[in-house]
Coordinates of N, CA and C in Angstrom, one line a residue:
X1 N 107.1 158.8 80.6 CA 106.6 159.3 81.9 C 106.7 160.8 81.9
X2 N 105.8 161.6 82.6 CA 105.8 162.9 82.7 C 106.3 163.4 84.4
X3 N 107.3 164.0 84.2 CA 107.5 164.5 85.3 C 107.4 166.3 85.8
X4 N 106.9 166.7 86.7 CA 106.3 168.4 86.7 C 107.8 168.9 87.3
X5 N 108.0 169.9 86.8 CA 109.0 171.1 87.6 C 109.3 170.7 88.7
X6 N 108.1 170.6 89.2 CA 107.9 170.8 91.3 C 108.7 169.5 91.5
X7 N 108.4 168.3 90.7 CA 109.1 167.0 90.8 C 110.3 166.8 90.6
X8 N 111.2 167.1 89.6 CA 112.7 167.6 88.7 C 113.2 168.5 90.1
X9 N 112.7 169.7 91.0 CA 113.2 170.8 91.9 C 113.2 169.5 93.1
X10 N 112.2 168.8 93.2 CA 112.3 167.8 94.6 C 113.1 166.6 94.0
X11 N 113.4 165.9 93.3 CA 114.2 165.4 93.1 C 115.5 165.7 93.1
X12 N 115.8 166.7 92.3 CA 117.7 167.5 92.5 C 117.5 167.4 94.1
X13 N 116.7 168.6 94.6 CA 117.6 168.6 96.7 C 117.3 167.2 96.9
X14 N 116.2 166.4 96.9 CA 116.7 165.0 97.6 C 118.2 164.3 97.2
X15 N 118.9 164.9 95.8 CA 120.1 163.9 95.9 C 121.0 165.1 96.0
X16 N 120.8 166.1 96.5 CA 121.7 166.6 96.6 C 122.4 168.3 95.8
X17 N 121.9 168.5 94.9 CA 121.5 169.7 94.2 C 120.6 170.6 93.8
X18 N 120.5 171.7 94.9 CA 119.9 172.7 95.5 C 119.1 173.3 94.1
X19 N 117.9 173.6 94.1 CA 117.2 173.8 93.1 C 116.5 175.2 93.5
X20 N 116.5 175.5 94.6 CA 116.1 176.8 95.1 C 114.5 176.5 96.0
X21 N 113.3 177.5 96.3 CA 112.5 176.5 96.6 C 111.9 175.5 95.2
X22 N 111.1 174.9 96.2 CA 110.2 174.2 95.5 C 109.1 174.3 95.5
X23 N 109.0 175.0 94.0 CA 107.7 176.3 93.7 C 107.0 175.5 92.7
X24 N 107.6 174.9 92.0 CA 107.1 174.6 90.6 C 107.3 175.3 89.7
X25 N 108.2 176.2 89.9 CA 108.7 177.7 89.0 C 110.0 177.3 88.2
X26 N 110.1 177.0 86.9 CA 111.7 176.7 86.3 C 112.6 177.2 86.3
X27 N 113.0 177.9 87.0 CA 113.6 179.4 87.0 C 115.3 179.1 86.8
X28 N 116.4 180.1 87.0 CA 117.5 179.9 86.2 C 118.1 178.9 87.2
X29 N 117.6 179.0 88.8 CA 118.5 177.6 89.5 C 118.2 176.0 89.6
X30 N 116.9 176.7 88.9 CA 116.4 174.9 88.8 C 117.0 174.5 87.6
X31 N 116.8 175.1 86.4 CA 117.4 174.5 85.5 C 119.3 174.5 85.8
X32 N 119.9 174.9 86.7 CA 121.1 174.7 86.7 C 121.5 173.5 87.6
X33 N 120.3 173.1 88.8 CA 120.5 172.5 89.4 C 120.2 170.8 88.8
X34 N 119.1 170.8 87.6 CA 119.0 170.0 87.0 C 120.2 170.1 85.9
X35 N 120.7 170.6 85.1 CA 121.6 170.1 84.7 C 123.6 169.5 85.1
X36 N 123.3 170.0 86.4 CA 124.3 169.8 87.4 C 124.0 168.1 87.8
X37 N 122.7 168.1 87.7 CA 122.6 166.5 88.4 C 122.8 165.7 87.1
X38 N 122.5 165.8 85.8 CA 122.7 165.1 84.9 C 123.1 164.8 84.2
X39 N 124.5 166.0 84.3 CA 125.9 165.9 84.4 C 126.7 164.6 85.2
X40 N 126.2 165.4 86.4 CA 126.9 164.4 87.5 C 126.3 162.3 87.2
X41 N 124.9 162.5 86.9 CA 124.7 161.0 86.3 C 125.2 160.7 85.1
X42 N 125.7 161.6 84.2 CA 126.1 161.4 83.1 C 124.9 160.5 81.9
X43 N 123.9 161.4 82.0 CA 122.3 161.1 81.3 C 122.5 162.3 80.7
X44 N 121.9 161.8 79.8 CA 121.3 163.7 78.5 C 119.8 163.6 78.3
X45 N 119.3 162.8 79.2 CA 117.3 163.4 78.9 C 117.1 163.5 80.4
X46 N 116.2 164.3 80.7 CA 116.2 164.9 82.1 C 115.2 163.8 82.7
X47 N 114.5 163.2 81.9 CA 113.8 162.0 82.8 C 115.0 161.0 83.2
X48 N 116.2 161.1 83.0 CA 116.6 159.8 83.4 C 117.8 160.2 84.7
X49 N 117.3 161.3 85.2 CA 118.0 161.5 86.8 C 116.6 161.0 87.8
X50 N 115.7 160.3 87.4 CA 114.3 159.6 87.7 C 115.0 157.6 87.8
X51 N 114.5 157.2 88.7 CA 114.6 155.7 88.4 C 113.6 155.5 87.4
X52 N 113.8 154.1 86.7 CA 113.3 153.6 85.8 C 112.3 153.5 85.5
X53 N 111.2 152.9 87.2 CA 109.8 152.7 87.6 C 109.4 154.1 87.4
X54 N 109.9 155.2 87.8 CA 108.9 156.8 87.6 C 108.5 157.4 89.1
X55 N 108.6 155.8 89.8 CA 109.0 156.5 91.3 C 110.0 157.1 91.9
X56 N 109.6 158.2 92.5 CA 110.5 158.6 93.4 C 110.4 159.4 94.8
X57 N 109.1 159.1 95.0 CA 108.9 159.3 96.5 C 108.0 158.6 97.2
X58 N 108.0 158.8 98.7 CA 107.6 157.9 99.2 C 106.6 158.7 100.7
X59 N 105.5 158.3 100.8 CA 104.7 159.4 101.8 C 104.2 158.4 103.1
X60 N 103.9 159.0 104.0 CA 104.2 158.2 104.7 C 102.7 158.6 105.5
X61 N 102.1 157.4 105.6 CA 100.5 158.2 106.3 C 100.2 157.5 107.3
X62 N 99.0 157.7 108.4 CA 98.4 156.9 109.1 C 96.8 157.0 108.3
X63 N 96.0 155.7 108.6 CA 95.1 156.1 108.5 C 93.7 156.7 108.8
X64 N 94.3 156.8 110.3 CA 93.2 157.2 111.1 C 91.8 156.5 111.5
X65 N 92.0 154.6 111.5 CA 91.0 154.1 111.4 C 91.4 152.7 112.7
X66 N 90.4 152.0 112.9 CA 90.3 151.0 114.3 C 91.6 150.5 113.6
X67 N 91.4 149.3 114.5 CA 92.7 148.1 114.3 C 91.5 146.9 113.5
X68 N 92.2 147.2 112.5 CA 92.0 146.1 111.3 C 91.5 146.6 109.6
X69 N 92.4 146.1 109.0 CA 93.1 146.5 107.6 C 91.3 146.2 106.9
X70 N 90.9 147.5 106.0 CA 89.6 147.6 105.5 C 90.0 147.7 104.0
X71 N 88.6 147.2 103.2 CA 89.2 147.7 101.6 C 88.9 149.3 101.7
X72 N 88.9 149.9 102.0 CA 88.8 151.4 101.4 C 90.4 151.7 102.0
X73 N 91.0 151.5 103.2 CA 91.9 151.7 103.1 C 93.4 151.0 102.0
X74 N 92.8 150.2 101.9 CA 93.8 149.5 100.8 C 93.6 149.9 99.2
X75 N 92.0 151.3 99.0 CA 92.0 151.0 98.0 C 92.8 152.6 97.5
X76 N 93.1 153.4 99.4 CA 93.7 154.6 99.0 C 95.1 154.3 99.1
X77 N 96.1 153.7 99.5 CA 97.2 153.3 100.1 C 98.0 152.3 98.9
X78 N 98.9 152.3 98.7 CA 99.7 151.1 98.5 C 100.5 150.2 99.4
X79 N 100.8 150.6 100.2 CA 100.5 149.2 101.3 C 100.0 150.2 102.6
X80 N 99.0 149.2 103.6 CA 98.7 149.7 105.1 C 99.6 148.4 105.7
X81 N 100.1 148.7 107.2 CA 100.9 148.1 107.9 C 99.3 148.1 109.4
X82 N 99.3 146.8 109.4 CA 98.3 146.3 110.7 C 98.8 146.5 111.9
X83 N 98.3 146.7 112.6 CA 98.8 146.7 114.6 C 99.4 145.9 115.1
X84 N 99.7 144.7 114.4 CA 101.1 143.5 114.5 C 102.4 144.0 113.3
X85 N 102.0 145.0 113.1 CA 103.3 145.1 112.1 C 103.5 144.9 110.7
X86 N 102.5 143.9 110.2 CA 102.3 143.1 109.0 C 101.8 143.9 107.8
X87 N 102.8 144.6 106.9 CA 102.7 145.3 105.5 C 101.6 144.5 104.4
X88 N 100.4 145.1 104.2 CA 99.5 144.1 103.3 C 99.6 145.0 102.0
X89 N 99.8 144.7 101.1 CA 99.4 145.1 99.4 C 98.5 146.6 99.6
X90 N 98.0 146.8 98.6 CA 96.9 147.8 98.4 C 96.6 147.6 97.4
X91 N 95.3 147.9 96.7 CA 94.2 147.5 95.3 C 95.8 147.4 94.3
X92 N 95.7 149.0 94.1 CA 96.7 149.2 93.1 C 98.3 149.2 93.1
X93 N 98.9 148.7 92.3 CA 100.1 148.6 92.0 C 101.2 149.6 92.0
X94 N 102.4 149.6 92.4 CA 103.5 150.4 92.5 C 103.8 151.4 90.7
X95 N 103.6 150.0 89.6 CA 103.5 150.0 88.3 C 102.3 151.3 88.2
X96 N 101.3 151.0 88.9 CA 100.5 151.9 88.4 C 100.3 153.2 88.9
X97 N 101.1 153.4 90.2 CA 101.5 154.6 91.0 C 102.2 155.8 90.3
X98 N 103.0 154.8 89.6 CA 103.9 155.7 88.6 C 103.3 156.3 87.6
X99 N 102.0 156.4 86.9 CA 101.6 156.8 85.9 C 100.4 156.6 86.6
X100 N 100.0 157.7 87.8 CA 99.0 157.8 88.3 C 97.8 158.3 87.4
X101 N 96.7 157.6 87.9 CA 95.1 158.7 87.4 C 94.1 157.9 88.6
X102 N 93.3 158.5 88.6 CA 92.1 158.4 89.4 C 91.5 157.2 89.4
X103 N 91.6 156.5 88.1 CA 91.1 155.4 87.4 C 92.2 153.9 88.1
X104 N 93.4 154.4 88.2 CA 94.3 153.2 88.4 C 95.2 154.0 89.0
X105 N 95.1 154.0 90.5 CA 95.8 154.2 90.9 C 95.7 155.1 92.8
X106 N 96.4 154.8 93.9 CA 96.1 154.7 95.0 C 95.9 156.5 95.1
X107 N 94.6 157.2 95.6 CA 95.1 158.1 96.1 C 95.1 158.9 97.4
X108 N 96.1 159.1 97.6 CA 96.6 159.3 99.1 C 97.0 160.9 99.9
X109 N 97.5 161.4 98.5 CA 98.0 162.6 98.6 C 97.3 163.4 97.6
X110 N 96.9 164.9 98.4 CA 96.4 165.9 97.6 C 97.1 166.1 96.7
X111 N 96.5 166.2 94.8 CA 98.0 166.9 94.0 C 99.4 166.3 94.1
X112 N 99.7 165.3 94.5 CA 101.0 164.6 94.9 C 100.7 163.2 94.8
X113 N 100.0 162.3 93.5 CA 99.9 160.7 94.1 C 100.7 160.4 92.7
X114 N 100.9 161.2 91.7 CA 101.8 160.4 90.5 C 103.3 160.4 91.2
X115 N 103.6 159.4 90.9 CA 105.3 158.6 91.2 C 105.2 158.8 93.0
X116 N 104.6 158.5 93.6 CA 104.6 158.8 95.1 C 104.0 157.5 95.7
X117 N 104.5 156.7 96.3 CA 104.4 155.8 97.2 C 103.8 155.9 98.3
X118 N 102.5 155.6 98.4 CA 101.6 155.5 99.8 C 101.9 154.4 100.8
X119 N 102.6 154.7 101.8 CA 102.5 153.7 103.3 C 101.7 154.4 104.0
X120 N 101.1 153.4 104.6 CA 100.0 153.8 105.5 C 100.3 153.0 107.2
X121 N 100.0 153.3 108.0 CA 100.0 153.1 109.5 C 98.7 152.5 109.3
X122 N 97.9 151.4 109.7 CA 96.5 151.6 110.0 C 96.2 152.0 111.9
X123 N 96.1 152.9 112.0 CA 96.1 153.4 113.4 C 94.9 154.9 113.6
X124 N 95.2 155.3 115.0 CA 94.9 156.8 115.2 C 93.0 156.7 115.2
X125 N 92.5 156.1 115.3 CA 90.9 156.0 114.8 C 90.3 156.7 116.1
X126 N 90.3 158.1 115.7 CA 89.4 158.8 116.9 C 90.6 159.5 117.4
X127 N 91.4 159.9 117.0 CA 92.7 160.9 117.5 C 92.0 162.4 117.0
X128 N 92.7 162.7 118.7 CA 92.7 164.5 117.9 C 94.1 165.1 118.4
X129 N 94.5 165.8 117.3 CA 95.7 166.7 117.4 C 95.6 167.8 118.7
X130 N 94.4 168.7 118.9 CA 94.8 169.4 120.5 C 93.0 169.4 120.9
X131 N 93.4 169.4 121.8 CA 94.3 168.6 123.0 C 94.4 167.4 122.6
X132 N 95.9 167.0 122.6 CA 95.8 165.4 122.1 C 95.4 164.2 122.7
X133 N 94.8 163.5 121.7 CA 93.8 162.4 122.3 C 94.5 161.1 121.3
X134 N 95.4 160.0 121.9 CA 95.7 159.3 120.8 C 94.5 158.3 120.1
X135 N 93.2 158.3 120.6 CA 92.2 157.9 119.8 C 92.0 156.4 120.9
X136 N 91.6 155.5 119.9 CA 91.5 154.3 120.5 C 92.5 152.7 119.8
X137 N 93.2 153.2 118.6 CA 94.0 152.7 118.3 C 95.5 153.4 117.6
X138 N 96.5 153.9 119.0 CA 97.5 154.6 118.7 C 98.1 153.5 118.1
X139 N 99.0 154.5 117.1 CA 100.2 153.6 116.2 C 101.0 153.0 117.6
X140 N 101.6 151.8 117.0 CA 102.4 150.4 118.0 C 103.8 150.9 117.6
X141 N 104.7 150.1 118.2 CA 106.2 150.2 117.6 C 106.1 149.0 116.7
X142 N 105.4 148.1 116.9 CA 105.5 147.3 115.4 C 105.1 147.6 113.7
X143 N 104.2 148.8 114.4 CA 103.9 149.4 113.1 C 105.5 150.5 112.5
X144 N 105.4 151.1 113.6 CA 106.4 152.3 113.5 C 107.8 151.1 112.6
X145 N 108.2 150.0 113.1 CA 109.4 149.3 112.8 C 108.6 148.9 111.5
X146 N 108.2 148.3 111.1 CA 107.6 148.3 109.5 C 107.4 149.0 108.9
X147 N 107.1 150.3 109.1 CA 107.4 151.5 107.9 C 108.6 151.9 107.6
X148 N 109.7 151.6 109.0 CA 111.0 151.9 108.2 C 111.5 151.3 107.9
X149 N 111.4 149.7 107.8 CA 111.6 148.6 107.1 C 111.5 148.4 106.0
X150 N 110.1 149.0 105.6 CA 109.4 149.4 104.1 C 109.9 149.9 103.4
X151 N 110.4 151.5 104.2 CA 111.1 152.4 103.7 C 112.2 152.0 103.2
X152 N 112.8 151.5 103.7 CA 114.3 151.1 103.5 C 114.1 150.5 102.1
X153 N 113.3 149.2 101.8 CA 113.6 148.2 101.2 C 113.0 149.0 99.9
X154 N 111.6 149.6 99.7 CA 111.5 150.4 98.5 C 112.3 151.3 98.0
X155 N 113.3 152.0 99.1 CA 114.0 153.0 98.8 C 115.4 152.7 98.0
X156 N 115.9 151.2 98.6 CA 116.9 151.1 97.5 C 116.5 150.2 96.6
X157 N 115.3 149.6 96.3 CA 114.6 148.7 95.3 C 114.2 150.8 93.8
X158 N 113.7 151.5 94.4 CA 113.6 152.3 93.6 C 114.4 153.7 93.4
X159 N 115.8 153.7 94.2 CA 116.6 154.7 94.2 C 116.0 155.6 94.5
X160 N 115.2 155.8 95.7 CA 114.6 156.6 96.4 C 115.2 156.6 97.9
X161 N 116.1 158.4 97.2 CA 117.2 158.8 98.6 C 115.9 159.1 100.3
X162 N 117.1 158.8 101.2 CA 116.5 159.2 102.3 C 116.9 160.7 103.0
X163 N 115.9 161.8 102.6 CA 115.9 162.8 102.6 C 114.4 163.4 102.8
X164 N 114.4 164.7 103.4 CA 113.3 165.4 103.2 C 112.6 165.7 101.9
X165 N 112.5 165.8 101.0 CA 112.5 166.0 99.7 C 111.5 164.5 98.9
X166 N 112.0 163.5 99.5 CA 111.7 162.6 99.5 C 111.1 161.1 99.7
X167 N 111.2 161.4 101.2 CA 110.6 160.3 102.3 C 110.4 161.3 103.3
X168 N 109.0 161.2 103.2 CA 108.2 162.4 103.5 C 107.2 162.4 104.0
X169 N 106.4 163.0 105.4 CA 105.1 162.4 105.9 C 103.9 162.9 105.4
X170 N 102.8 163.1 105.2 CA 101.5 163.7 105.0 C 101.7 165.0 105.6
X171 N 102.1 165.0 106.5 CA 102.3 166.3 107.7 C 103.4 167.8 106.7
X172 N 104.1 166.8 106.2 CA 105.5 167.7 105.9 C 104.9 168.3 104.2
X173 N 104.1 167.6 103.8 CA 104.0 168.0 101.8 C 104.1 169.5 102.2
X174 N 103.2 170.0 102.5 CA 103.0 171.5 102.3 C 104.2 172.2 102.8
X175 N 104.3 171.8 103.8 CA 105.7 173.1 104.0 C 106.6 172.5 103.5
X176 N 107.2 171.2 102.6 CA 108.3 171.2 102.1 C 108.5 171.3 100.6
X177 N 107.0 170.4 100.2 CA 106.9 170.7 98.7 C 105.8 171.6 98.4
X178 N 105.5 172.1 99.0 CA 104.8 173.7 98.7 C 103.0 173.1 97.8
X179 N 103.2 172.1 98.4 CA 101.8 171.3 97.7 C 100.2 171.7 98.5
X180 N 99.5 172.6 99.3 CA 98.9 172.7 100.4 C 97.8 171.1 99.8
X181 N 97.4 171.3 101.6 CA 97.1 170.4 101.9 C 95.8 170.5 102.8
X182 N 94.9 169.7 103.5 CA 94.1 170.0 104.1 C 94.2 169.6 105.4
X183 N 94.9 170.3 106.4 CA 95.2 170.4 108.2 C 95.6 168.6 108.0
X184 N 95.9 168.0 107.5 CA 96.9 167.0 107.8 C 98.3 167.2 108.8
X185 N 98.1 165.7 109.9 CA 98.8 165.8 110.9 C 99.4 164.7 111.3
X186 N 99.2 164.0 110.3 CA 100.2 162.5 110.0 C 101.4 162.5 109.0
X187 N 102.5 162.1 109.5 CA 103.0 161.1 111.1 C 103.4 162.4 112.2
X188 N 102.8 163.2 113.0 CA 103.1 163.9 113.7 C 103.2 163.5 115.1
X189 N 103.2 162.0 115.4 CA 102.9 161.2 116.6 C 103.6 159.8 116.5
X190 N 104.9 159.8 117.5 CA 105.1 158.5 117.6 C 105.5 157.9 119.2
X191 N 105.1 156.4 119.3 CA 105.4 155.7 120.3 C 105.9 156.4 121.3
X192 N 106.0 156.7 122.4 CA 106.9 157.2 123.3 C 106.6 158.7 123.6
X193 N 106.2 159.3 122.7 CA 106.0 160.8 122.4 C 104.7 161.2 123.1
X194 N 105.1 162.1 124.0 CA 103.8 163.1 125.1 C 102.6 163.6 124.1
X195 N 103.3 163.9 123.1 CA 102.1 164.5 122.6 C 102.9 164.8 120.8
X196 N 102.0 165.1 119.9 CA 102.5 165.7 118.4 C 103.7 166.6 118.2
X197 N 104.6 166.3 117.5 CA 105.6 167.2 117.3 C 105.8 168.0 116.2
X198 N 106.9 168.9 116.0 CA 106.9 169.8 114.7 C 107.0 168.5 113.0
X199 N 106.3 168.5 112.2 CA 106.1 167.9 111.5 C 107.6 167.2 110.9
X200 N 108.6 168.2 110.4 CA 109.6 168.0 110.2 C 110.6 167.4 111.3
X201 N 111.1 167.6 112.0 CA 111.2 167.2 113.2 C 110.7 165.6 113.3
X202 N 109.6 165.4 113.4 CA 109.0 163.8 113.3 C 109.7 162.8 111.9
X203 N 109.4 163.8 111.1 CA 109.7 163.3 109.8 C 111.5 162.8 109.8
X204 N 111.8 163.7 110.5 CA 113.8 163.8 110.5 C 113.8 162.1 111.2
X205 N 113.1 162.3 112.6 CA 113.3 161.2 113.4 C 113.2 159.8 112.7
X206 N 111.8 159.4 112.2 CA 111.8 158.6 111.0 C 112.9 158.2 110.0
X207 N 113.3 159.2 109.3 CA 114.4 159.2 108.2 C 115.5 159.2 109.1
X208 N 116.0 159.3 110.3 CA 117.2 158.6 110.9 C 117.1 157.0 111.0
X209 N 116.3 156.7 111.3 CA 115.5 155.2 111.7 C 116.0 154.9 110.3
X210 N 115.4 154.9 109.4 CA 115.6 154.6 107.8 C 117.0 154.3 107.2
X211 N 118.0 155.3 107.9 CA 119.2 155.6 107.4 C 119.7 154.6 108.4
X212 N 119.6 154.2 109.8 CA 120.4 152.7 110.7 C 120.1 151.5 110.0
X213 N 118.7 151.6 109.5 CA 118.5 150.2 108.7 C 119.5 150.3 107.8
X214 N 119.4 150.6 106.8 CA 120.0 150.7 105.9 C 121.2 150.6 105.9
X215 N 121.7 151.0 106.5 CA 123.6 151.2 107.5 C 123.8 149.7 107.4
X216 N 122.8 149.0 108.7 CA 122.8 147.6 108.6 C 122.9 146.5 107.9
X217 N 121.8 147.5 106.6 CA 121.7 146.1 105.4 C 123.0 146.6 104.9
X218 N 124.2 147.3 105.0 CA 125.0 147.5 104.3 C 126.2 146.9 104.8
X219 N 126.1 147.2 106.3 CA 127.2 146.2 106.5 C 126.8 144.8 107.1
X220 N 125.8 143.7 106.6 CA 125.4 142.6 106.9 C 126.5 142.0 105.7

């Protein structure tokens, strides 16, 4: 498996060793921060501070469509979650996410779909960001509780930390992983919420949700 700079720099800060930004640039703190991490795992090939699968992130989308799961969405997504809550498959495989191409494999994210896990919301169909209009099918709390359900369960199925860096919304790639993007504004809206908030910020609130589960499955 091939993994880019930009991936090795987002991988170290998600677990924990600061790589500097994340430019894509190898520069002398990324290589220190990567060898600090593979130290600390006690690995001597730089792919193997990576889980096994090749994943290691996880994006988090809505799809901006009615209520009810369509094949085009399932053929961009690796799973969409329906307006009851209910996580369905997508065409392509998790196996195949990891060794993404156009040919085999979901894509979801600009420049960002190899090793990257697509969840999808199916929601938002006719939303606009300002003046905000939640559309005619706003995301539910049953959707919202299935994605961090999801989250959870892929995250310690593929040692995929819960961090900015790495469980991550559509909203956040660009300002976090320096990946641009096109005016993407999903997950910038949840349940309860007057109106869109700062991307990060949304993204935080999510990844606390992620981190109770998880707490739970630990002390069950």
């Amino acid at each position: 498996m091939t993994f880019t700079t930009r991936d090795k720099q987002a991988r170290c800060a998600a677990l924990g060793f600061h790589p500097g930004p994340i430019d894509g640039i190898p520069g002398p703190r990324t290589r220190a921060a990567i060898a600090a991490l593979m130290d600390h795992r006690g690995v001597s090939r730089v792919n193997d501070i990576f889980h096994g699968s090749g994943l290691h992130r996880i994006h988090w989308h809505w799809t901006a469509g009615a209520e009810g799961v369509i094949d085009l969405e399932l053929n961009h997504y690796n799973f969409v979650i329906d307006h009851g809550g209910k996580p369905h498959e997508g065409v392509y495989s998790l196996r195949a996410q990891s060794g993404y191409s156009p040919e085999r494999g979901a894509y979801h994210t600009w420049r960002a779909n190899t090793g990257a896990i697509g969840l999808a919301v199916d929601c938002m169909a006719g939303a606009w960001e300002r003046p905000f209009d939640p559309g005619t099918a706003p995301m539910t709390s049953a959707q919202l509780g299935a994605l961090v359900d999801l989250s959870a369960e892929l995250g310690m199925t593929h040692d995929i930390p819960v961090s900015r860096f790495s469980m991550l919304s559509h909203a956040e790639v660009q300002p976090t992983l320096g990946i641009r993007q096109k005016q993407k504004w999903d997950i910038t809206w949840l349940p309860g919420m007057a109106k869109p908030g700062d991307p990060i910020e949304v993204g935080d609130r999510i990844r606390a949700m992620v981190r109770r589960k998880l707490e739970m499955k630990w002390a069950a």
